[in-house]
CSV table of C-alpha atoms in Angstrom, one decimal:
chain,number,residue,atom,x,y,z
S,976,MET,CA,105.4,-90.3,37.8
S,977,ASP,CA,108.8,-88.7,38.3
S,978,TYR,CA,109.4,-88.1,34.6
S,979,PHE,CA,105.8,-86.4,34.6
S,980,SER,CA,106.4,-84.2,37.5
S,981,GLU,CA,109.9,-83.3,36.4
S,982,GLY,CA,108.4,-82.5,32.9
S,983,LEU,CA,105.8,-80.3,34.4
S,984,ALA,CA,108.3,-78.3,36.5
S,985,LYS,CA,110.6,-77.9,33.4
S,986,ALA,CA,107.6,-76.9,31.4
S,987,VAL,CA,106.8,-74.1,34.0
S,988,GLN,CA,110.3,-73.0,33.8
S,989,LEU,CA,110.3,-72.7,30.0
S,990,LEU,CA,107.2,-70.7,30.0
S,991,LEU,CA,108.4,-68.4,32.8
S,992,SER,CA,111.8,-68.0,31.2
S,993,LEU,CA,110.0,-67.0,27.8
S,994,ASP,CA,111.9,-69.9,26.0
S,995,PRO,CA,112.5,-68.7,22.5
S,996,GLU,CA,111.8,-72.1,20.9
S,997,THR,CA,108.6,-72.6,22.8
S,998,PHE,CA,107.5,-69.1,22.1
S,999,SER,CA,108.2,-69.4,18.5
S,1000,ALA,CA,105.8,-72.2,18.2
S,1001,VAL,CA,103.2,-70.1,20.1
S,1002,TRP,CA,103.8,-67.2,17.8
S,1003,ALA,CA,103.5,-69.4,14.7
S,1004,THR,CA,100.2,-70.8,16.0
S,1005,ALA,CA,98.9,-67.3,16.7
S,1006,GLU,CA,99.9,-66.2,13.2
S,1007,VAL,CA,98.4,-69.1,11.3
S,1008,THR,CA,95.4,-69.1,13.3
S,1009,ALA,CA,94.6,-65.5,12.9
S,1010,LEU,CA,95.1,-65.7,9.2
S,1011,ALA,CA,92.9,-68.9,8.8
S,1012,LEU,CA,90.1,-67.6,11.0
S,1013,ALA,CA,90.1,-64.2,9.1
S,1014,GLY,CA,89.8,-66.2,5.8
S,1015,SER,CA,87.1,-68.4,7.2
S,1016,LEU,CA,85.2,-65.5,8.5
S,1017,ILE,CA,85.5,-63.2,5.4
S,1018,MET,CA,84.2,-65.9,3.2
S,1019,GLY,CA,82.1,-67.9,5.6
S,1020,LEU,CA,79.8,-65.3,7.2
S,1021,PRO,CA,78.4,-63.8,3.9
S,1022,LEU,CA,78.2,-67.3,2.2
S,1023,GLY,CA,76.5,-68.7,5.3
S,1024,PHE,CA,74.0,-65.8,5.5
S,1025,ALA,CA,73.2,-66.3,1.8
S,1026,LEU,CA,72.8,-70.1,2.3
S,1027,GLY,CA,70.5,-69.6,5.3
S,1028,HIS,CA,68.5,-66.7,4.0
S,1029,PHE,CA,67.9,-67.2,0.3
S,1030,ARG,CA,66.0,-69.9,-1.5
S,1031,PHE,CA,67.6,-70.8,-4.8
S,1032,PRO,CA,67.9,-73.9,-7.0
S,1033,GLY,CA,70.7,-76.2,-5.8
S,1034,ARG,CA,70.5,-74.9,-2.2
S,1035,ARG,CA,70.2,-78.4,-0.7
S,1036,ALA,CA,73.0,-79.7,-2.8
S,1037,VAL,CA,75.3,-76.9,-1.4
S,1038,ARG,CA,74.2,-77.6,2.0
S,1039,LEU,CA,75.0,-81.2,1.6
S,1040,PHE,CA,78.4,-80.4,0.2
S,1041,MET,CA,79.2,-78.2,3.1
S,1042,ASP,CA,78.0,-80.8,5.6
S,1043,TRP,CA,80.2,-83.2,3.8
S,1044,MET,CA,83.2,-80.8,4.0
S,1045,LEU,CA,82.6,-80.7,7.8
S,1046,SER,CA,83.3,-84.3,8.1
S,1047,LEU,CA,86.3,-84.4,5.7
S,1048,PRO,CA,89.3,-85.9,7.5
S,1049,THR,CA,92.0,-83.2,8.1
S,1050,VAL,CA,94.7,-85.4,6.5
S,1051,VAL,CA,92.7,-85.4,3.3
S,1052,ILE,CA,92.5,-81.6,3.3
S,1053,GLY,CA,96.2,-81.6,4.1
S,1054,LEU,CA,96.7,-83.9,1.2
S,1055,ILE,CA,94.8,-81.7,-1.3
S,1056,VAL,CA,96.4,-78.4,-0.2
S,1057,TYR,CA,99.8,-80.2,-0.4
S,1058,ALA,CA,99.1,-81.4,-3.8
S,1059,LEU,CA,98.0,-77.9,-5.0
S,1060,PHE,CA,101.1,-76.2,-3.5
S,1061,THR,CA,103.8,-78.7,-4.3
S,1062,THR,CA,106.3,-77.6,-6.9
S,1063,ARG,CA,104.6,-79.9,-9.5
S,1064,GLY,CA,101.1,-78.7,-8.4
S,1065,PRO,CA,98.9,-76.3,-10.1
S,1066,LEU,CA,99.7,-73.5,-7.5
S,1067,GLY,CA,103.3,-74.6,-6.9
S,1068,GLU,CA,104.7,-71.3,-8.3
S,1069,TRP,CA,103.1,-69.4,-5.4
S,1070,GLY,CA,105.7,-70.9,-3.2
S,1071,PHE,CA,103.2,-71.4,-0.5
S,1072,LEU,CA,104.2,-75.0,0.6
S,1073,PHE,CA,105.9,-75.2,4.0
S,1074,THR,CA,104.9,-71.6,4.8
S,1075,ILE,CA,102.6,-69.9,7.2
S,1076,PRO,CA,100.3,-68.6,4.4
S,1077,GLY,CA,100.2,-72.1,2.9
S,1078,MET,CA,99.1,-73.6,6.3
S,1079,ALA,CA,96.6,-70.7,6.7
S,1080,VAL,CA,95.0,-71.8,3.3
S,1081,GLY,CA,94.6,-75.4,4.5
S,1082,LEU,CA,93.2,-74.3,8.0
S,1083,THR,CA,90.9,-72.0,6.2
S,1084,LEU,CA,89.4,-75.0,4.4
S,1085,LEU,CA,89.0,-76.5,7.8
S,1086,GLY,CA,87.4,-73.5,9.5
S,1087,LEU,CA,85.2,-72.3,6.4
S,1088,PRO,CA,82.6,-75.1,6.5
S,1089,ILE,CA,82.2,-74.7,10.3
S,1090,ILE,CA,81.6,-71.0,10.0
S,1091,LEU,CA,79.4,-71.3,6.9
S,1092,THR,CA,77.1,-74.1,8.1
S,1093,MET,CA,76.7,-72.7,11.6
S,1094,THR,CA,76.0,-69.3,10.2
S,1095,ALA,CA,73.5,-70.7,7.8
S,1096,THR,CA,71.8,-72.7,10.6
S,1097,ALA,CA,71.7,-69.5,12.8
S,1098,VAL,CA,70.1,-67.5,10.1
S,1099,GLU,CA,67.6,-70.3,9.2
S,1100,SER,CA,66.6,-70.6,12.9
S,1101,THR,CA,66.1,-66.9,13.5
S,1102,ASP,CA,62.4,-66.5,14.4
S,1103,VAL,CA,60.3,-67.2,11.3
S,1104,ARG,CA,58.3,-64.1,12.2
S,1105,LEU,CA,61.4,-61.9,12.2
S,1106,THR,CA,61.2,-61.1,8.6
S,1107,GLU,CA,57.6,-60.2,8.7
S,1108,THR,CA,58.2,-58.0,11.7
S,1109,LEU,CA,61.3,-56.2,10.1
S,1110,LEU,CA,59.3,-55.6,7.0
S,1111,SER,CA,56.3,-54.3,8.8
S,1112,LEU,CA,58.5,-51.9,10.7
S,1113,GLY,CA,59.6,-50.4,7.5
S,1114,ALA,CA,62.9,-52.2,6.7
S,1115,ASP,CA,64.1,-52.1,3.2
S,1116,ARG,CA,66.1,-55.1,1.6
S,1117,THR,CA,69.5,-53.9,2.8
S,1118,GLN,CA,68.2,-53.2,6.3
S,1119,LEU,CA,66.4,-56.6,6.3
S,1120,LEU,CA,69.7,-58.4,5.6
S,1121,PHE,CA,71.7,-56.6,8.3
S,1122,ALA,CA,69.0,-56.8,10.9
S,1123,THR,CA,68.7,-60.5,10.3
S,1124,LEU,CA,72.5,-60.9,10.5
S,1125,SER,CA,72.5,-58.9,13.7
S,1126,GLU,CA,69.7,-61.1,15.3
S,1127,ALA,CA,71.7,-64.1,14.6
S,1128,ARG,CA,74.9,-62.4,16.0
S,1129,PHE,CA,75.4,-64.6,19.1
S,1130,ALA,CA,75.1,-67.8,17.2
S,1131,MET,CA,77.6,-66.5,14.5
S,1132,ALA,CA,80.0,-65.5,17.4
S,1133,LEU,CA,79.6,-69.2,18.7
S,1134,ALA,CA,80.4,-70.4,15.1
S,1135,SER,CA,83.6,-68.3,15.0
S,1136,ALA,CA,84.6,-69.6,18.5
S,1137,SER,CA,84.1,-73.1,17.4
S,1138,ALA,CA,86.2,-72.6,14.2
S,1139,PHE,CA,88.9,-71.0,16.3
S,1140,GLY,CA,89.0,-74.0,18.6
S,1141,ARG,CA,89.2,-76.4,15.7
S,1142,ILE,CA,91.9,-74.4,13.9
S,1143,VAL,CA,94.1,-73.8,16.8
S,1144,SER,CA,94.2,-77.4,17.9
S,1145,GLU,CA,94.6,-78.9,14.3
S,1146,VAL,CA,97.7,-81.1,13.8
S,1147,GLY,CA,97.4,-83.0,10.4
S,1148,ILE,CA,97.0,-80.0,8.0
S,1149,ALA,CA,99.7,-78.1,9.9
S,1150,MET,CA,102.1,-81.0,9.8
S,1151,MET,CA,101.6,-81.9,6.1
S,1152,VAL,CA,101.4,-78.3,4.6
S,1153,GLY,CA,103.7,-76.6,7.1
S,1154,GLY,CA,106.3,-79.3,7.3
S,1155,ASN,CA,107.0,-78.6,11.0
S,1156,ILE,CA,110.0,-76.4,10.3
S,1157,LYS,CA,111.6,-75.1,13.5
S,1158,TRP,CA,111.5,-71.3,14.0
S,1159,GLN,CA,109.2,-71.1,11.0
S,1160,THR,CA,106.2,-73.4,10.6
S,1161,ARG,CA,106.4,-75.3,13.8
S,1162,THR,CA,103.1,-74.7,15.8
S,1163,ILE,CA,102.1,-75.7,19.2
S,1164,THR,CA,100.4,-78.9,18.0
S,1165,THR,CA,103.2,-80.0,15.6
S,1166,ALA,CA,105.7,-79.3,18.2
S,1167,ILE,CA,103.9,-81.3,20.9
S,1168,ALA,CA,103.7,-84.3,18.5
S,1169,LEU,CA,107.5,-84.0,17.6
S,1170,GLU,CA,108.8,-83.3,21.1
S,1171,THR,CA,106.6,-86.3,22.6
S,1172,GLY,CA,108.0,-88.5,19.9
S,1173,ARG,CA,111.5,-87.5,20.9
S,1174,GLY,CA,110.8,-88.0,24.6
S,1175,GLU,CA,111.0,-84.2,25.3
S,1176,PHE,CA,108.1,-84.1,27.6
S,1177,ALA,CA,108.9,-80.8,29.2
S,1178,THR,CA,108.4,-78.8,25.9
S,1179,GLY,CA,105.4,-80.8,25.0
S,1180,ILE,CA,103.9,-80.1,28.4
S,1181,ALA,CA,104.6,-76.4,28.3
S,1182,LEU,CA,103.0,-76.1,24.9
S,1183,GLY,CA,100.2,-78.3,26.1
S,1184,ILE,CA,99.6,-75.9,29.0
S,1185,VAL,CA,99.4,-72.9,26.5
S,1186,LEU,CA,97.0,-74.8,24.3
S,1187,MET,CA,94.8,-75.7,27.3
S,1188,LEU,CA,94.8,-72.1,28.5
S,1189,VAL,CA,93.7,-71.0,25.0
S,1190,ALA,CA,90.9,-73.7,25.0
S,1191,LEU,CA,89.9,-72.5,28.5
S,1192,VAL,CA,89.5,-68.8,27.4
S,1193,VAL,CA,87.5,-69.9,24.2
S,1194,ASN,CA,85.2,-71.9,26.3
S,1195,LEU,CA,84.7,-69.2,28.7
S,1196,PHE,CA,83.9,-66.9,25.8
S,1197,VAL,CA,81.4,-69.4,24.4
S,1198,ALA,CA,79.7,-69.8,27.8
S,1199,LEU,CA,79.4,-66.1,28.0
S,1200,LEU,CA,77.8,-66.0,24.6
S,1201,ARG,CA,75.4,-68.7,25.3
S,1202,ARG,CA,74.3,-66.8,28.4
S,1203,ARG,CA,73.9,-63.6,26.4
S,1204,ALA,CA,71.9,-65.5,23.7
S,1205,GLY,CA,69.6,-66.7,26.4
S,1206,SER,CA,70.1,-70.3,24.9
N,262,MET,CA,38.4,-36.3,0.9
N,263,SER,CA,39.2,-39.6,-0.7
N,264,ALA,CA,39.4,-42.9,1.3
N,265,LEU,CA,42.8,-43.8,2.6
N,266,TYR,CA,42.3,-47.3,1.1
N,267,GLU,CA,40.2,-48.2,-1.9
N,268,LEU,CA,39.9,-51.9,-2.8
N,269,ARG,CA,38.2,-53.1,-6.0
N,270,GLY,CA,37.8,-56.7,-7.2
N,271,ILE,CA,40.6,-58.0,-4.9
N,272,GLU,CA,41.5,-61.7,-5.1
N,273,ALA,CA,44.5,-62.7,-2.9
N,274,ALA,CA,46.2,-65.9,-1.9
N,275,TYR,CA,49.3,-67.2,-0.3
N,276,GLU,CA,52.1,-68.3,-2.7
N,277,LYS,CA,50.5,-71.0,-5.1
N,278,GLY,CA,47.4,-71.7,-3.0
N,279,GLU,CA,43.8,-71.1,-4.0
N,280,ASN,CA,42.5,-67.6,-3.5
N,281,VAL,CA,41.5,-67.0,0.1
N,282,LEU,CA,40.4,-63.5,0.0
N,283,HIS,CA,37.6,-62.1,-2.3
N,284,VAL,CA,36.8,-58.3,-1.8
N,285,PRO,CA,34.6,-56.9,-4.6
N,286,GLN,CA,34.7,-53.5,-3.0
N,287,LEU,CA,36.0,-51.9,0.3
N,288,ASP,CA,36.8,-48.3,1.2
N,289,ILE,CA,38.5,-47.4,4.5
N,290,ALA,CA,38.1,-43.7,5.3
N,291,ARG,CA,40.9,-41.7,6.7
N,292,GLY,CA,40.8,-41.6,10.5
N,293,GLU,CA,38.5,-44.5,10.6
N,294,ILE,CA,38.8,-47.3,13.1
N,295,LEU,CA,37.6,-50.5,11.3
N,296,GLY,CA,37.1,-53.7,13.0
N,297,LEU,CA,37.5,-57.2,11.4
N,298,ALA,CA,35.8,-60.1,13.0
N,299,GLY,CA,35.2,-63.8,11.9
N,300,HIS,CA,36.2,-67.4,12.5
N,301,ASN,CA,39.7,-68.6,12.3
N,302,GLY,CA,40.8,-68.9,8.7
N,303,SER,CA,38.1,-66.5,7.5
N,304,GLY,CA,40.6,-64.2,5.7
N,305,LYS,CA,41.0,-61.5,8.4
N,306,SER,CA,44.8,-61.7,8.7
N,307,THR,CA,45.2,-62.1,5.0
N,308,LEU,CA,43.3,-58.8,4.4
N,309,LEU,CA,45.5,-57.1,7.1
N,310,LYS,CA,48.6,-58.3,5.3
N,311,LEU,CA,47.3,-57.0,2.0
N,312,LEU,CA,46.6,-53.6,3.6
N,313,GLY,CA,50.0,-53.7,5.2
N,314,PHE,CA,51.7,-54.5,1.8
N,315,LEU,CA,53.1,-57.7,2.9
N,316,LEU,CA,51.0,-59.6,0.4
N,317,GLU,CA,50.3,-58.8,-3.2
N,318,ALA,CA,46.8,-59.2,-4.6
N,319,ARG,CA,46.5,-61.6,-7.6
N,320,ALA,CA,43.7,-59.6,-9.1
N,321,GLY,CA,41.9,-56.3,-8.6
N,322,SER,CA,43.2,-52.9,-7.7
N,323,LEU,CA,44.2,-51.3,-4.5
N,324,THR,CA,44.5,-47.5,-4.0
N,325,PHE,CA,46.4,-46.2,-0.9
N,326,ASP,CA,46.6,-42.6,-0.1
N,327,GLY,CA,45.5,-41.6,-3.4
N,328,ALA,CA,47.9,-43.6,-5.3
N,329,LEU,CA,47.5,-47.0,-7.1
N,330,VAL,CA,49.6,-49.7,-5.5
N,331,ASP,CA,50.7,-51.6,-8.6
N,332,ARG,CA,53.7,-53.9,-9.0
N,333,ALA,CA,56.2,-51.0,-9.5
N,334,ALA,CA,55.0,-49.4,-6.2
N,335,LEU,CA,55.4,-52.7,-4.3
N,336,ARG,CA,59.1,-53.0,-5.6
N,337,SER,CA,59.6,-50.1,-3.2
N,338,GLY,CA,57.2,-51.7,-0.7
N,339,HIS,CA,59.0,-50.5,2.4
N,340,LEU,CA,58.1,-46.9,1.5
N,341,LEU,CA,54.4,-48.0,1.7
N,342,ARG,CA,55.0,-50.1,4.8
N,343,ARG,CA,56.5,-47.1,6.6
N,344,LYS,CA,53.1,-45.4,6.1
N,345,ALA,CA,51.0,-48.5,6.9
N,346,VAL,CA,52.5,-50.4,9.8
N,347,LEU,CA,51.2,-53.9,10.8
N,348,LEU,CA,51.4,-55.6,14.2
N,349,GLY,CA,51.3,-59.3,13.4
N,350,GLN,CA,49.3,-61.9,15.2
N,351,GLU,CA,52.2,-63.3,17.0
N,352,THR,CA,54.6,-61.2,18.9
N,353,CYS,CA,58.3,-61.0,17.7
N,354,LEU,CA,60.7,-58.8,19.4
N,355,LEU,CA,64.3,-58.2,18.5
N,356,LYS,CA,67.0,-59.5,20.8
N,357,ARG,CA,67.5,-56.1,22.4
N,358,SER,CA,66.3,-54.1,25.2
N,359,VAL,CA,62.7,-52.9,25.4
N,360,ALA,CA,63.8,-49.3,24.6
N,361,ALA,CA,65.8,-50.5,21.5
N,362,ASN,CA,62.9,-52.4,20.3
N,363,VAL,CA,60.6,-49.4,20.6
N,364,ALA,CA,63.2,-47.2,18.8
N,365,TYR,CA,63.9,-49.8,16.0
N,366,GLY,CA,61.3,-48.6,13.5
N,367,LEU,CA,62.5,-44.9,14.0
N,368,LYS,CA,66.1,-46.1,13.4
N,369,LEU,CA,65.0,-47.8,10.2
N,370,ARG,CA,63.6,-44.5,9.0
N,371,GLY,CA,66.7,-42.6,9.9
N,372,LEU,CA,64.7,-40.6,12.5
N,373,PRO,CA,66.0,-39.8,16.0
N,374,ALA,CA,64.6,-41.7,19.0
N,375,PRO,CA,64.7,-39.4,22.0
N,376,LYS,CA,64.0,-40.9,25.4
N,377,GLU,CA,60.9,-38.7,25.8
N,378,LEU,CA,59.3,-40.3,22.7
N,379,LEU,CA,60.0,-43.8,23.7
N,380,ALA,CA,58.8,-43.2,27.2
N,381,ARG,CA,55.6,-41.7,25.7
N,382,ALA,CA,55.0,-44.7,23.4
N,383,LEU,CA,55.6,-47.2,26.3
N,384,GLY,CA,53.3,-45.0,28.5
N,385,LEU,CA,50.5,-45.4,26.0
N,386,VAL,CA,50.4,-49.1,26.6
N,387,GLY,CA,50.9,-48.8,30.3
N,388,LEU,CA,54.6,-49.5,30.7
N,389,ASP,CA,56.9,-47.3,32.6
N,390,TYR,CA,60.0,-46.4,30.8
N,391,ALA,CA,62.1,-46.3,34.0
N,392,GLN,CA,61.1,-49.8,34.9
N,393,TYR,CA,61.1,-51.3,31.5
N,394,GLY,CA,63.3,-49.2,29.2
N,395,ALA,CA,66.6,-51.2,29.8
N,396,ARG,CA,65.0,-54.6,30.4
N,397,PRO,CA,66.2,-57.3,27.8
N,398,TRP,CA,63.4,-58.8,25.6
N,399,ARG,CA,63.9,-62.2,27.2
N,400,GLN,CA,62.8,-60.8,30.7
N,401,LEU,CA,59.3,-59.9,29.5
N,402,SER,CA,56.2,-61.8,29.9
N,403,GLY,CA,54.0,-62.6,26.8
N,404,GLY,CA,51.6,-59.8,27.6
N,405,GLU,CA,54.4,-57.3,28.3
N,406,ALA,CA,56.1,-58.3,25.0
N,407,ARG,CA,52.8,-57.7,23.2
N,408,ARG,CA,52.4,-54.3,24.6
N,409,VAL,CA,56.1,-53.4,23.7
N,410,ALA,CA,55.6,-54.5,20.1
N,411,LEU,CA,52.5,-52.3,20.0
N,412,ALA,CA,54.5,-49.3,21.5
N,413,ALA,CA,57.1,-49.8,18.8
N,414,ARG,CA,54.3,-49.3,16.3
N,415,LEU,CA,52.7,-46.3,18.1
N,416,ALA,CA,56.1,-44.5,18.2
N,417,LEU,CA,56.0,-44.4,14.5
N,418,ASP,CA,52.9,-42.3,14.1
N,419,PRO,CA,52.0,-44.0,11.0
N,420,LEU,CA,49.1,-43.0,8.5
N,421,ALA,CA,47.6,-46.5,9.0
N,422,LEU,CA,48.0,-48.9,12.0
N,423,LEU,CA,47.0,-52.4,11.3
N,424,LEU,CA,46.7,-54.6,14.4
N,425,ASP,CA,46.1,-58.3,14.5
N,426,GLU,CA,44.7,-59.4,17.8
N,427,PRO,CA,46.4,-56.7,19.7
N,428,THR,CA,44.9,-57.7,22.9
N,429,SER,CA,45.6,-61.5,22.8
N,430,GLY,CA,47.1,-62.6,26.1
N,431,LEU,CA,46.4,-59.3,27.8
N,432,ASP,CA,44.7,-58.9,31.1
N,433,ARG,CA,41.7,-56.5,31.4
N,434,ALA,CA,43.8,-53.4,32.5
N,435,SER,CA,46.2,-53.9,29.7
N,436,THR,CA,43.3,-54.3,27.2
N,437,GLU,CA,42.0,-50.9,28.4
N,438,HIS,CA,45.5,-49.4,27.9
N,439,VAL,CA,45.5,-50.7,24.3
N,440,LYS,CA,42.1,-49.3,23.7
N,441,ARG,CA,43.1,-45.8,25.0
N,442,ALA,CA,46.3,-46.1,22.8
N,443,VAL,CA,44.2,-47.0,19.7
N,444,LEU,CA,41.7,-44.1,20.2
N,445,GLY,CA,44.6,-41.8,21.0
N,446,ALA,CA,46.4,-42.7,17.8
N,447,ARG,CA,43.4,-41.5,15.9
N,448,GLU,CA,42.6,-38.4,18.0
N,449,ASN,CA,46.2,-37.1,18.3
N,450,HIS,CA,47.7,-38.2,15.0
N,451,GLY,CA,44.7,-38.8,12.7
N,452,ALA,CA,45.8,-42.4,12.2
N,453,THR,CA,43.4,-44.9,10.3
N,454,LEU,CA,43.2,-48.1,12.2
N,455,VAL,CA,42.2,-51.6,11.1
N,456,ILE,CA,41.9,-54.0,13.9
N,457,VAL,CA,41.3,-57.8,13.9
N,458,SER,CA,40.1,-59.3,17.1
N,459,HIS,CA,38.0,-62.1,18.4
N,460,ASP,CA,37.0,-60.2,21.4
N,461,LEU,CA,33.9,-58.6,19.7
N,462,THR,CA,32.9,-56.5,22.8
N,463,TRP,CA,36.3,-54.9,22.9
N,464,LEU,CA,36.4,-54.5,19.2
N,465,SER,CA,32.8,-52.8,19.1
N,466,SER,CA,33.8,-50.4,21.8
N,467,CYS,CA,36.9,-49.1,19.7
N,468,ALA,CA,35.8,-49.4,16.2
N,469,ASP,CA,33.5,-47.2,14.1
N,470,ARG,CA,32.2,-50.2,12.2
N,471,VAL,CA,32.9,-53.9,12.3
N,472,LEU,CA,33.1,-56.1,9.3
N,473,THR,CA,32.6,-59.9,9.5
N,474,LEU,CA,34.6,-62.1,7.1
N,475,ASP,CA,33.6,-65.7,6.3
N,476,GLU,CA,35.6,-67.8,3.8
N,477,GLY,CA,37.5,-64.8,2.5
N,478,ARG,CA,34.6,-62.7,1.9
N,479,ILE,CA,32.9,-59.7,3.8
N,480,VAL,CA,29.6,-61.1,4.8
N,481,ASN,CA,28.1,-58.2,6.7
N,482,GLY,CA,28.7,-54.8,8.1
N,483,LEU,CA,29.3,-53.1,4.6
């Protein structure tokens, strides 16, 4: 147990002394998570709304595809994005491999199906009488869309929180596409994997504490939303 | 003065089903309170949806406020629905406060929703603004929610108010409030009302005439 308590004490010291290497990983995580979450939300919210609200041919197939994307192993996503961005790949000239934007693309593919399917479900499960109520109150088509979206706001915020939790804690894509480069693409999760492998528990624990605090804040936020949604 | 609604040879149905409403002729005068009675599934709610422009007739013609309601007019159906406001059979409130729910229709029309107006609309259905205004939708009983939904329609002062079972789930005192609100909408704003109800005693006490529907046809009261 000594090594654990020593590791914990050193971890606290690293955090309190704002250790540059530790905080470089924290900053890289914040950067890549923000980019990936923004990408997932910008595409996922309108597409999820369309999937939940409109009835069109092939809708079920799209839904099945998105459900399948949800269960896709992250290493497979990492492999696909790596293949796209490698110098011999179709998007190799973009120079995205082993960069924060490249990792963000991979993590967006992870977050997008979560936002999209949860938003579609939220819109589908809004009260079936809602459309009739809004129309009878005089809503035009645009107002109907925005009002329905607004009624599903708590569920969509939950979707965002879920996607955030998944993106921030991901390791496979970050490792494969980011390359775990110190001071550049090393995130909290890839750093923990590396430091633990090297027996450097203190750094691993310090970063683990940061990740757990983030998870706690996200969970508190989700609990608050659930209460507000009355669910 | 011409009738507010003129229906001729109307045949209506839901989506691809069989016709469930057949109305050879029906005129509803301006300022009239028309009651609709009949068994479940007799076509009352279908007729109300047709009058509220939530359902398009398969055949026949419908004239509202002097203008023929054709497919082109229904493409801008929200303009018609802002004149003829329907309260559906089942209550559905937005996930907002009582005041926000009552103000919502005004907001959709780009109209101001001063507190006095909202308080008056709530007062018409027997709810006190100070007590209920800030209350979230989920803290209302079924009867209170029903009255809030009605207040939201009354606040709009529509040309026609179409009420589907407005008193369902309400106690006697609340039912009286609704009756006063209905009569007040006509007296104060000249509204035309079409009311569906199973409570024939209450309906007869409000309406100028009561039509009975059976299997989608008006069988008496013409």
